[in-house]
Short mmCIF file of N, CA and C in Angstrom, two decimals:
data_model
loop_
_atom_site.label_atom_id
_atom_site.label_comp_id
_atom_site.label_asym_id
_atom_site.label_seq_id
_atom_site.Cartn_x
_atom_site.Cartn_y
_atom_site.Cartn_z
N MET A 127 72.96 -88.18 -79.19
CA MET A 127 72.68 -87.88 -77.79
C MET A 127 71.98 -89.11 -77.19
N ASN A 128 72.45 -89.54 -76.03
CA ASN A 128 71.80 -90.71 -75.41
C ASN A 128 70.43 -90.33 -74.85
N ARG A 129 69.64 -91.35 -74.55
CA ARG A 129 68.25 -91.13 -74.12
C ARG A 129 68.14 -90.29 -72.86
N ARG A 130 69.00 -90.55 -71.90
CA ARG A 130 68.92 -89.81 -70.63
C ARG A 130 69.25 -88.33 -70.84
N ALA A 131 70.28 -88.06 -71.61
CA ALA A 131 70.64 -86.66 -71.89
C ALA A 131 69.53 -85.97 -72.67
N TYR A 132 68.92 -86.70 -73.60
CA TYR A 132 67.81 -86.15 -74.38
C TYR A 132 66.63 -85.81 -73.47
N ALA A 133 66.31 -86.71 -72.56
CA ALA A 133 65.19 -86.48 -71.63
C ALA A 133 65.48 -85.31 -70.70
N ILE A 134 66.70 -85.20 -70.21
CA ILE A 134 67.07 -84.09 -69.33
C ILE A 134 66.98 -82.77 -70.10
N THR A 135 67.42 -82.78 -71.35
CA THR A 135 67.34 -81.58 -72.18
C THR A 135 65.88 -81.19 -72.41
N GLN A 136 65.03 -82.18 -72.70
CA GLN A 136 63.60 -81.90 -72.87
C GLN A 136 63.02 -81.27 -71.61
N ALA A 137 63.33 -81.85 -70.46
CA ALA A 137 62.81 -81.34 -69.19
C ALA A 137 63.27 -79.91 -68.95
N ALA A 138 64.53 -79.62 -69.24
CA ALA A 138 65.07 -78.27 -69.04
C ALA A 138 64.40 -77.26 -69.96
N VAL A 139 64.19 -77.63 -71.20
CA VAL A 139 63.54 -76.73 -72.16
C VAL A 139 62.09 -76.46 -71.73
N ILE A 140 61.39 -77.50 -71.29
CA ILE A 140 60.01 -77.34 -70.83
C ILE A 140 59.96 -76.45 -69.59
N ALA A 141 60.89 -76.64 -68.66
CA ALA A 141 60.95 -75.80 -67.46
C ALA A 141 61.18 -74.33 -67.84
N ALA A 142 62.13 -74.10 -68.73
CA ALA A 142 62.42 -72.73 -69.16
C ALA A 142 61.22 -72.11 -69.87
N ALA A 143 60.56 -72.89 -70.72
CA ALA A 143 59.39 -72.39 -71.43
C ALA A 143 58.26 -72.04 -70.45
N TYR A 144 58.11 -72.83 -69.40
CA TYR A 144 57.08 -72.57 -68.39
C TYR A 144 57.32 -71.20 -67.75
N VAL A 145 58.55 -70.94 -67.37
CA VAL A 145 58.89 -69.65 -66.75
C VAL A 145 58.65 -68.51 -67.73
N ILE A 146 59.12 -68.68 -68.95
CA ILE A 146 59.01 -67.63 -69.97
C ILE A 146 57.56 -67.32 -70.31
N LEU A 147 56.71 -68.34 -70.29
CA LEU A 147 55.30 -68.14 -70.63
C LEU A 147 54.46 -67.64 -69.46
N THR A 148 55.02 -67.65 -68.26
CA THR A 148 54.25 -67.20 -67.10
C THR A 148 54.63 -65.79 -66.65
N LEU A 149 55.89 -65.53 -66.46
CA LEU A 149 56.30 -64.26 -65.84
C LEU A 149 55.87 -63.00 -66.58
N PRO A 150 55.96 -62.94 -67.92
CA PRO A 150 55.51 -61.71 -68.58
C PRO A 150 54.01 -61.44 -68.44
N PHE A 151 53.25 -62.49 -68.16
CA PHE A 151 51.80 -62.36 -68.04
C PHE A 151 51.35 -62.62 -66.60
N ALA A 152 52.18 -62.25 -65.66
CA ALA A 152 51.96 -62.58 -64.25
C ALA A 152 50.64 -62.03 -63.71
N GLN A 153 50.20 -60.88 -64.19
CA GLN A 153 48.96 -60.31 -63.67
C GLN A 153 47.75 -61.22 -63.94
N PHE A 154 47.87 -62.12 -64.92
CA PHE A 154 46.79 -63.06 -65.22
C PHE A 154 47.08 -64.46 -64.68
N ALA A 155 48.28 -64.67 -64.15
CA ALA A 155 48.74 -66.02 -63.81
C ALA A 155 48.63 -66.37 -62.33
N PHE A 156 48.38 -65.39 -61.49
CA PHE A 156 48.30 -65.63 -60.05
C PHE A 156 46.98 -65.09 -59.52
N GLY A 157 46.37 -65.78 -58.59
CA GLY A 157 45.12 -65.33 -58.00
C GLY A 157 44.00 -66.33 -58.20
N PRO A 158 42.77 -65.93 -57.84
CA PRO A 158 41.64 -66.87 -57.89
C PRO A 158 41.26 -67.29 -59.31
N VAL A 159 41.49 -66.43 -60.28
CA VAL A 159 41.30 -66.80 -61.69
C VAL A 159 42.68 -66.77 -62.31
N GLN A 160 43.16 -67.94 -62.72
CA GLN A 160 44.54 -68.04 -63.20
C GLN A 160 44.56 -68.47 -64.67
N PHE A 161 44.88 -67.54 -65.53
CA PHE A 161 45.08 -67.88 -66.93
C PHE A 161 46.58 -67.92 -67.18
N ARG A 162 47.19 -69.01 -66.73
CA ARG A 162 48.62 -69.20 -66.95
C ARG A 162 48.82 -69.81 -68.32
N LEU A 163 49.38 -69.02 -69.21
CA LEU A 163 49.65 -69.51 -70.56
C LEU A 163 50.54 -70.76 -70.51
N ALA A 164 51.43 -70.82 -69.53
CA ALA A 164 52.34 -71.95 -69.40
C ALA A 164 51.61 -73.25 -69.11
N GLU A 165 50.38 -73.17 -68.61
CA GLU A 165 49.62 -74.40 -68.35
C GLU A 165 49.30 -75.15 -69.63
N THR A 166 49.43 -74.48 -70.77
CA THR A 166 49.28 -75.20 -72.04
C THR A 166 50.34 -76.29 -72.17
N LEU A 167 51.48 -76.08 -71.52
CA LEU A 167 52.58 -77.05 -71.59
C LEU A 167 52.28 -78.33 -70.82
N THR A 168 51.26 -78.31 -69.95
CA THR A 168 50.92 -79.54 -69.23
C THR A 168 50.50 -80.64 -70.20
N THR A 169 50.08 -80.25 -71.38
CA THR A 169 49.71 -81.24 -72.39
C THR A 169 50.91 -82.05 -72.85
N LEU A 170 52.11 -81.50 -72.70
CA LEU A 170 53.32 -82.21 -73.13
C LEU A 170 53.56 -83.47 -72.31
N ALA A 171 53.00 -83.53 -71.12
CA ALA A 171 53.14 -84.74 -70.30
C ALA A 171 52.45 -85.93 -70.95
N ALA A 172 51.55 -85.69 -71.88
CA ALA A 172 50.93 -86.78 -72.63
C ALA A 172 51.84 -87.29 -73.74
N LEU A 173 52.87 -86.52 -74.06
CA LEU A 173 53.76 -86.89 -75.16
C LEU A 173 55.12 -87.40 -74.72
N THR A 174 55.59 -86.94 -73.57
CA THR A 174 56.91 -87.35 -73.10
C THR A 174 56.96 -87.32 -71.57
N PRO A 175 57.53 -88.35 -70.96
CA PRO A 175 57.65 -88.33 -69.50
C PRO A 175 58.62 -87.26 -69.00
N ALA A 176 59.46 -86.75 -69.87
CA ALA A 176 60.39 -85.68 -69.48
C ALA A 176 59.64 -84.41 -69.10
N ALA A 177 58.39 -84.29 -69.55
CA ALA A 177 57.59 -83.12 -69.20
C ALA A 177 57.23 -83.11 -67.71
N VAL A 178 57.18 -84.27 -67.09
CA VAL A 178 56.79 -84.33 -65.67
C VAL A 178 57.77 -83.54 -64.80
N PRO A 179 59.07 -83.85 -64.81
CA PRO A 179 59.99 -83.03 -64.01
C PRO A 179 60.16 -81.63 -64.58
N GLY A 180 60.03 -81.48 -65.90
CA GLY A 180 60.17 -80.17 -66.52
C GLY A 180 59.09 -79.20 -66.06
N LEU A 181 57.85 -79.67 -66.02
CA LEU A 181 56.74 -78.83 -65.57
C LEU A 181 56.87 -78.50 -64.09
N PHE A 182 57.26 -79.50 -63.30
CA PHE A 182 57.46 -79.27 -61.86
C PHE A 182 58.52 -78.20 -61.63
N LEU A 183 59.66 -78.35 -62.27
CA LEU A 183 60.75 -77.39 -62.10
C LEU A 183 60.34 -76.00 -62.61
N GLY A 184 59.66 -75.95 -63.74
CA GLY A 184 59.22 -74.67 -64.29
C GLY A 184 58.25 -73.95 -63.36
N CYS A 185 57.31 -74.69 -62.80
CA CYS A 185 56.35 -74.10 -61.85
C CYS A 185 57.06 -73.65 -60.58
N LEU A 186 57.96 -74.48 -60.08
CA LEU A 186 58.73 -74.14 -58.88
C LEU A 186 59.52 -72.85 -59.09
N LEU A 187 60.24 -72.77 -60.19
CA LEU A 187 61.03 -71.57 -60.48
C LEU A 187 60.14 -70.34 -60.65
N THR A 188 59.02 -70.51 -61.34
CA THR A 188 58.09 -69.39 -61.54
C THR A 188 57.57 -68.87 -60.21
N ASN A 189 57.13 -69.80 -59.35
CA ASN A 189 56.58 -69.39 -58.06
C ASN A 189 57.65 -68.78 -57.15
N LEU A 190 58.90 -69.22 -57.30
CA LEU A 190 59.99 -68.63 -56.52
C LEU A 190 60.36 -67.23 -57.04
N MET A 191 60.30 -67.05 -58.36
CA MET A 191 60.75 -65.80 -58.97
C MET A 191 59.73 -64.68 -58.88
N TYR A 192 58.45 -65.02 -58.87
CA TYR A 192 57.42 -63.99 -58.88
C TYR A 192 57.05 -63.62 -57.45
N PRO A 193 57.20 -62.37 -57.09
CA PRO A 193 56.89 -61.95 -55.72
C PRO A 193 55.38 -61.74 -55.52
N SER A 194 54.62 -62.82 -55.57
CA SER A 194 53.17 -62.71 -55.46
C SER A 194 52.71 -62.47 -54.03
N GLY A 195 53.60 -62.68 -53.08
CA GLY A 195 53.22 -62.51 -51.69
C GLY A 195 52.48 -63.71 -51.13
N LEU A 196 52.37 -64.77 -51.91
CA LEU A 196 51.66 -65.96 -51.44
C LEU A 196 52.55 -66.87 -50.62
N GLY A 197 53.85 -66.65 -50.69
CA GLY A 197 54.78 -67.33 -49.81
C GLY A 197 55.10 -68.77 -50.15
N ILE A 198 55.73 -69.40 -49.18
CA ILE A 198 56.28 -70.74 -49.36
C ILE A 198 55.19 -71.79 -49.57
N ILE A 199 54.00 -71.55 -49.02
CA ILE A 199 52.88 -72.49 -49.22
C ILE A 199 52.59 -72.63 -50.71
N ASP A 200 52.50 -71.50 -51.40
CA ASP A 200 52.23 -71.53 -52.84
C ASP A 200 53.38 -72.15 -53.61
N VAL A 201 54.60 -71.82 -53.21
CA VAL A 201 55.77 -72.38 -53.89
C VAL A 201 55.75 -73.91 -53.80
N ILE A 202 55.54 -74.42 -52.60
CA ILE A 202 55.59 -75.87 -52.39
C ILE A 202 54.37 -76.57 -52.97
N PHE A 203 53.18 -76.16 -52.53
CA PHE A 203 51.98 -76.90 -52.91
C PHE A 203 51.54 -76.64 -54.35
N GLY A 204 51.79 -75.45 -54.86
CA GLY A 204 51.50 -75.19 -56.27
C GLY A 204 52.38 -76.03 -57.18
N SER A 205 53.65 -76.13 -56.81
CA SER A 205 54.59 -76.94 -57.60
C SER A 205 54.27 -78.42 -57.49
N LEU A 206 53.92 -78.88 -56.29
CA LEU A 206 53.56 -80.29 -56.11
C LEU A 206 52.26 -80.63 -56.85
N ALA A 207 51.34 -79.68 -56.92
CA ALA A 207 50.11 -79.90 -57.69
C ALA A 207 50.44 -80.08 -59.17
N THR A 208 51.35 -79.27 -59.68
CA THR A 208 51.77 -79.40 -61.07
C THR A 208 52.46 -80.74 -61.31
N LEU A 209 53.31 -81.15 -60.36
CA LEU A 209 53.98 -82.45 -60.47
C LEU A 209 52.96 -83.58 -60.51
N ALA A 210 52.00 -83.56 -59.60
CA ALA A 210 50.97 -84.61 -59.55
C ALA A 210 50.14 -84.62 -60.83
N ALA A 211 49.75 -83.45 -61.30
CA ALA A 211 48.93 -83.37 -62.52
C ALA A 211 49.70 -83.89 -63.73
N ALA A 212 50.96 -83.53 -63.85
CA ALA A 212 51.77 -83.99 -64.98
C ALA A 212 51.97 -85.50 -64.92
N TRP A 213 52.25 -86.02 -63.73
CA TRP A 213 52.43 -87.47 -63.59
C TRP A 213 51.14 -88.22 -63.93
N LEU A 214 50.00 -87.71 -63.46
CA LEU A 214 48.72 -88.35 -63.77
C LEU A 214 48.42 -88.28 -65.27
N THR A 215 48.77 -87.19 -65.90
CA THR A 215 48.58 -87.06 -67.35
C THR A 215 49.39 -88.13 -68.08
N TRP A 216 50.66 -88.28 -67.70
CA TRP A 216 51.52 -89.30 -68.32
C TRP A 216 50.95 -90.70 -68.07
N GLN A 217 50.52 -90.96 -66.85
CA GLN A 217 49.97 -92.28 -66.52
C GLN A 217 48.69 -92.57 -67.31
N LEU A 218 47.81 -91.60 -67.41
CA LEU A 218 46.59 -91.80 -68.20
C LEU A 218 46.91 -92.08 -69.66
N GLN A 219 47.86 -91.33 -70.19
CA GLN A 219 48.26 -91.52 -71.59
C GLN A 219 48.74 -92.96 -71.80
N GLN A 220 49.43 -93.51 -70.83
CA GLN A 220 49.96 -94.87 -70.94
C GLN A 220 48.89 -95.94 -70.73
N ARG A 221 47.88 -95.65 -69.93
CA ARG A 221 46.95 -96.69 -69.49
C ARG A 221 45.58 -96.69 -70.19
N LEU A 222 45.16 -95.55 -70.72
CA LEU A 222 43.85 -95.53 -71.39
C LEU A 222 43.92 -96.34 -72.68
N PRO A 223 42.81 -96.99 -73.04
CA PRO A 223 42.80 -97.77 -74.28
C PRO A 223 43.05 -96.89 -75.50
N GLN A 224 43.75 -97.45 -76.45
CA GLN A 224 44.04 -96.74 -77.70
C GLN A 224 42.82 -96.80 -78.61
N PRO A 225 42.67 -95.83 -79.52
CA PRO A 225 41.61 -95.94 -80.52
C PRO A 225 41.85 -97.20 -81.36
N PRO A 226 40.86 -97.89 -81.81
CA PRO A 226 39.44 -97.59 -81.82
C PRO A 226 38.70 -98.04 -80.57
N ALA A 227 39.37 -98.69 -79.61
CA ALA A 227 38.68 -99.13 -78.39
C ALA A 227 38.05 -97.95 -77.66
N MET A 228 38.67 -96.80 -77.72
CA MET A 228 38.13 -95.58 -77.13
C MET A 228 38.19 -94.50 -78.19
N LYS A 229 37.15 -93.72 -78.28
CA LYS A 229 37.14 -92.62 -79.25
C LYS A 229 38.32 -91.69 -78.98
N LEU A 230 38.98 -91.26 -80.05
CA LEU A 230 40.16 -90.42 -79.92
C LEU A 230 39.85 -89.12 -79.19
N TRP A 231 38.75 -88.47 -79.50
CA TRP A 231 38.42 -87.19 -78.85
C TRP A 231 38.21 -87.38 -77.35
N LEU A 232 37.57 -88.49 -76.96
CA LEU A 232 37.34 -88.76 -75.54
C LEU A 232 38.67 -89.02 -74.83
N ARG A 233 39.54 -89.76 -75.48
CA ARG A 233 40.86 -90.05 -74.92
C ARG A 233 41.63 -88.75 -74.68
N ARG A 234 41.60 -87.86 -75.65
CA ARG A 234 42.31 -86.58 -75.50
C ARG A 234 41.74 -85.75 -74.36
N VAL A 235 40.43 -85.73 -74.25
CA VAL A 235 39.78 -84.98 -73.16
C VAL A 235 40.18 -85.54 -71.81
N LEU A 236 40.13 -86.86 -71.66
CA LEU A 236 40.44 -87.49 -70.38
C LEU A 236 41.91 -87.36 -70.00
N VAL A 237 42.79 -87.50 -70.97
CA VAL A 237 44.23 -87.43 -70.69
C VAL A 237 44.62 -86.05 -70.17
N LEU A 238 43.98 -85.01 -70.65
CA LEU A 238 44.35 -83.65 -70.26
C LEU A 238 43.62 -83.14 -69.02
N LEU A 239 42.68 -83.90 -68.52
CA LEU A 239 41.87 -83.47 -67.39
C LEU A 239 42.63 -83.32 -66.06
N PRO A 240 43.66 -84.14 -65.76
CA PRO A 240 44.31 -84.03 -64.45
C PRO A 240 44.83 -82.63 -64.10
N ALA A 241 45.34 -81.90 -65.06
CA ALA A 241 45.87 -80.56 -64.74
C ALA A 241 44.78 -79.65 -64.19
N ALA A 242 43.61 -79.70 -64.80
CA ALA A 242 42.51 -78.86 -64.33
C ALA A 242 41.99 -79.32 -62.98
N VAL A 243 41.83 -80.62 -62.81
CA VAL A 243 41.26 -81.15 -61.58
C VAL A 243 42.22 -80.98 -60.40
N VAL A 244 43.46 -81.39 -60.57
CA VAL A 244 44.43 -81.32 -59.46
C VAL A 244 44.69 -79.88 -59.05
N ASN A 245 44.92 -79.00 -60.02
CA ASN A 245 45.17 -77.60 -59.68
C ASN A 245 43.96 -76.95 -59.02
N ALA A 246 42.77 -77.28 -59.50
CA ALA A 246 41.56 -76.71 -58.89
C ALA A 246 41.43 -77.15 -57.44
N LEU A 247 41.63 -78.42 -57.18
CA LEU A 247 41.48 -78.93 -55.82
C LEU A 247 42.56 -78.41 -54.88
N VAL A 248 43.81 -78.49 -55.31
CA VAL A 248 44.92 -78.12 -54.42
C VAL A 248 45.01 -76.60 -54.26
N ILE A 249 45.15 -75.89 -55.36
CA ILE A 249 45.34 -74.44 -55.29
C ILE A 249 44.06 -73.75 -54.83
N GLY A 250 42.93 -74.24 -55.31
CA GLY A 250 41.65 -73.68 -54.88
C GLY A 250 41.41 -73.84 -53.40
N PHE A 251 41.98 -74.88 -52.80
CA PHE A 251 41.83 -75.09 -51.37
C PHE A 251 42.66 -74.11 -50.55
N TYR A 252 43.95 -73.95 -50.90
CA TYR A 252 44.81 -73.13 -50.04
C TYR A 252 44.80 -71.64 -50.38
N LEU A 253 44.43 -71.29 -51.60
CA LEU A 253 44.50 -69.89 -52.01
C LEU A 253 43.66 -68.94 -51.15
N PRO A 254 42.44 -69.28 -50.76
CA PRO A 254 41.69 -68.35 -49.91
C PRO A 254 42.38 -68.04 -48.58
N PHE A 255 43.17 -68.98 -48.09
CA PHE A 255 43.89 -68.76 -46.83
C PHE A 255 45.07 -67.80 -47.00
N LEU A 256 45.59 -67.70 -48.23
CA LEU A 256 46.79 -66.88 -48.47
C LEU A 256 46.48 -65.46 -48.93
N LEU A 257 45.32 -65.26 -49.51
CA LEU A 257 44.99 -63.93 -50.03
C LEU A 257 44.44 -63.04 -48.92
N PRO A 258 44.92 -61.80 -48.86
CA PRO A 258 44.42 -60.88 -47.83
C PRO A 258 42.97 -60.48 -48.14
N ASP A 259 42.27 -60.11 -47.11
CA ASP A 259 40.89 -59.62 -47.22
C ASP A 259 39.90 -60.65 -47.75
N ILE A 260 40.22 -61.92 -47.61
CA ILE A 260 39.30 -62.99 -48.01
C ILE A 260 38.81 -63.68 -46.74
N THR A 261 37.52 -63.76 -46.59
CA THR A 261 36.94 -64.50 -45.47
C THR A 261 36.84 -65.96 -45.90
N VAL A 262 37.58 -66.81 -45.22
CA VAL A 262 37.61 -68.22 -45.59
C VAL A 262 36.35 -68.90 -45.07
N ALA A 263 35.62 -69.47 -46.00
CA ALA A 263 34.40 -70.22 -45.70
C ALA A 263 34.27 -71.31 -46.77
N PRO A 264 33.51 -72.34 -46.50
CA PRO A 264 33.38 -73.42 -47.48
C PRO A 264 32.94 -72.94 -48.87
N LEU A 265 31.99 -72.02 -48.93
CA LEU A 265 31.52 -71.53 -50.22
C LEU A 265 32.60 -70.75 -50.95
N VAL A 266 33.40 -70.00 -50.22
CA VAL A 266 34.51 -69.26 -50.82
C VAL A 266 35.52 -70.23 -51.40
N THR A 267 35.87 -71.25 -50.64
CA THR A 267 36.84 -72.25 -51.11
C THR A 267 36.32 -72.96 -52.36
N ILE A 268 35.06 -73.33 -52.35
CA ILE A 268 34.46 -74.00 -53.51
C ILE A 268 34.46 -73.07 -54.72
N SER A 269 34.19 -71.79 -54.51
CA SER A 269 34.19 -70.85 -55.64
C SER A 269 35.60 -70.66 -56.19
N PHE A 270 36.61 -70.67 -55.33
CA PHE A 270 37.99 -70.59 -55.79
C PHE A 270 38.34 -71.83 -56.60
N MET A 271 37.96 -73.00 -56.11
CA MET A 271 38.22 -74.25 -56.83
C MET A 271 37.55 -74.22 -58.20
N PHE A 272 36.32 -73.76 -58.23
CA PHE A 272 35.57 -73.71 -59.49
C PHE A 272 36.22 -72.74 -60.48
N SER A 273 36.61 -71.55 -60.01
CA SER A 273 37.20 -70.57 -60.92
C SER A 273 38.54 -71.04 -61.47
N ILE A 274 39.33 -71.70 -60.64
CA ILE A 274 40.61 -72.23 -61.12
C ILE A 274 40.36 -73.38 -62.09
N PHE A 275 39.39 -74.22 -61.81
CA PHE A 275 39.05 -75.32 -62.71
C PHE A 275 38.66 -74.80 -64.09
N ILE A 276 37.79 -73.80 -64.12
CA ILE A 276 37.33 -73.24 -65.40
C ILE A 276 38.48 -72.57 -66.14
N SER A 277 39.29 -71.78 -65.45
CA SER A 277 40.40 -71.11 -66.13
C SER A 277 41.42 -72.12 -66.65
N GLU A 278 41.66 -73.20 -65.91
CA GLU A 278 42.56 -74.26 -66.39
C GLU A 278 41.98 -74.94 -67.63
N LEU A 279 40.68 -75.23 -67.60
CA LEU A 279 40.05 -75.87 -68.76
C LEU A 279 40.20 -75.01 -70.01
N VAL A 280 39.98 -73.71 -69.86
CA VAL A 280 40.09 -72.80 -71.00
C VAL A 280 41.48 -72.85 -71.60
N VAL A 281 42.50 -72.71 -70.76
CA VAL A 281 43.88 -72.70 -71.25
C VAL A 281 44.28 -74.06 -71.83
N ILE A 282 43.94 -75.12 -71.14
CA ILE A 282 44.36 -76.46 -71.56
C ILE A 282 43.68 -76.90 -72.85
N TYR A 283 42.38 -76.71 -72.94
CA TYR A 283 41.67 -77.24 -74.10
C TYR A 283 41.63 -76.29 -75.29
N LEU A 284 41.60 -74.98 -75.06
CA LEU A 284 41.56 -74.06 -76.19
C LEU A 284 42.93 -73.80 -76.81
N ILE A 285 43.98 -73.83 -75.99
CA ILE A 285 45.32 -73.57 -76.51
C ILE A 285 46.19 -74.83 -76.43
N GLY A 286 46.15 -75.51 -75.29
CA GLY A 286 47.02 -76.66 -75.07
C GLY A 286 46.73 -77.85 -75.95
N LEU A 287 45.46 -78.18 -76.15
CA LEU A 287 45.11 -79.33 -76.97
C LEU A 287 45.56 -79.15 -78.42
N PRO A 288 45.28 -78.01 -79.07
CA PRO A 288 45.81 -77.83 -80.43
C PRO A 288 47.34 -77.86 -80.47
N LEU A 289 47.98 -77.30 -79.43
CA LEU A 289 49.45 -77.35 -79.34
C LEU A 289 49.92 -78.80 -79.27
N MET A 290 49.31 -79.60 -78.40
CA MET A 290 49.70 -81.00 -78.25
C MET A 290 49.51 -81.76 -79.56
N MET A 291 48.40 -81.53 -80.23
CA MET A 291 48.13 -82.23 -81.49
C MET A 291 49.15 -81.85 -82.56
N ALA A 292 49.52 -80.58 -82.61
CA ALA A 292 50.51 -80.14 -83.60
C ALA A 292 51.89 -80.73 -83.30
N ILE A 293 52.28 -80.73 -82.04
CA ILE A 293 53.59 -81.28 -81.67
C ILE A 293 53.61 -82.78 -81.89
N ASP A 294 52.52 -83.45 -81.54
CA ASP A 294 52.43 -84.90 -81.74
C ASP A 294 52.53 -85.25 -83.22
N LYS A 295 51.83 -84.50 -84.05
CA LYS A 295 51.85 -84.75 -85.49
C LYS A 295 53.23 -84.48 -86.09
N SER A 296 53.92 -83.48 -85.56
CA SER A 296 55.24 -83.13 -86.09
C SER A 296 56.32 -84.12 -85.70
N GLY A 297 56.09 -84.87 -84.60
CA GLY A 297 57.12 -85.79 -84.12
C GLY A 297 58.25 -85.07 -83.40
N LEU A 298 58.04 -83.81 -83.06
CA LEU A 298 59.08 -83.00 -82.42
C LEU A 298 59.56 -83.60 -81.10
N LEU A 299 58.63 -84.08 -80.30
CA LEU A 299 58.99 -84.71 -79.03
C LEU A 299 58.90 -86.22 -79.17
N LYS A 300 60.03 -86.85 -79.23
CA LYS A 300 60.03 -88.31 -79.23
C LYS A 300 59.88 -88.76 -77.78
N GLN A 301 59.13 -89.83 -77.57
CA GLN A 301 58.99 -90.33 -76.21
C GLN A 301 60.35 -90.83 -75.74
N SER A 302 60.73 -90.39 -74.57
CA SER A 302 62.02 -90.79 -74.00
C SER A 302 61.81 -91.70 -72.81
N ARG A 303 62.84 -92.37 -72.41
CA ARG A 303 62.76 -93.27 -71.25
C ARG A 303 63.43 -92.59 -70.07
N PHE A 304 62.74 -91.60 -69.51
CA PHE A 304 63.30 -90.85 -68.39
C PHE A 304 63.05 -91.56 -67.07
N PHE A 305 61.91 -92.24 -66.93
CA PHE A 305 61.56 -92.91 -65.69
C PHE A 305 61.82 -94.38 -65.79
#
């Protein structure tokens, strides 16, 4: 299989996995506290650039398929937040110094941080405007950002980091030249 076909296949599998890991657990995946199991897959952007479009497409399809009532704003900006976070993860992975120049644990923490930060800022900002019965105020918006940040950290570091380390060690995802 040529590199481009391999990268497209990786992206498609990641997109499908994102949908499969979100929709059955939708009651925990949408709202001010979001424990999206699929967010563990954002760690794959540190291993292959094919994860960047795969995560974007998976999030887009998930937000389109789930009738959360949050509308087109969530579909567009939630998906774009995932795209930005995945791209930043890939860029950090490429640009941060390799061990021993930087401690391995610190590198892993920093590389995975964009998903939590970007999603907290973007989704935490618009979500109070989309949910009924929420009085939008600066403190409310900050609390939404904080709760999304914490829930992202939990999913990414408690489940996603061990997943990334296992996949990296197995060699299952070879880095492809998608971009």
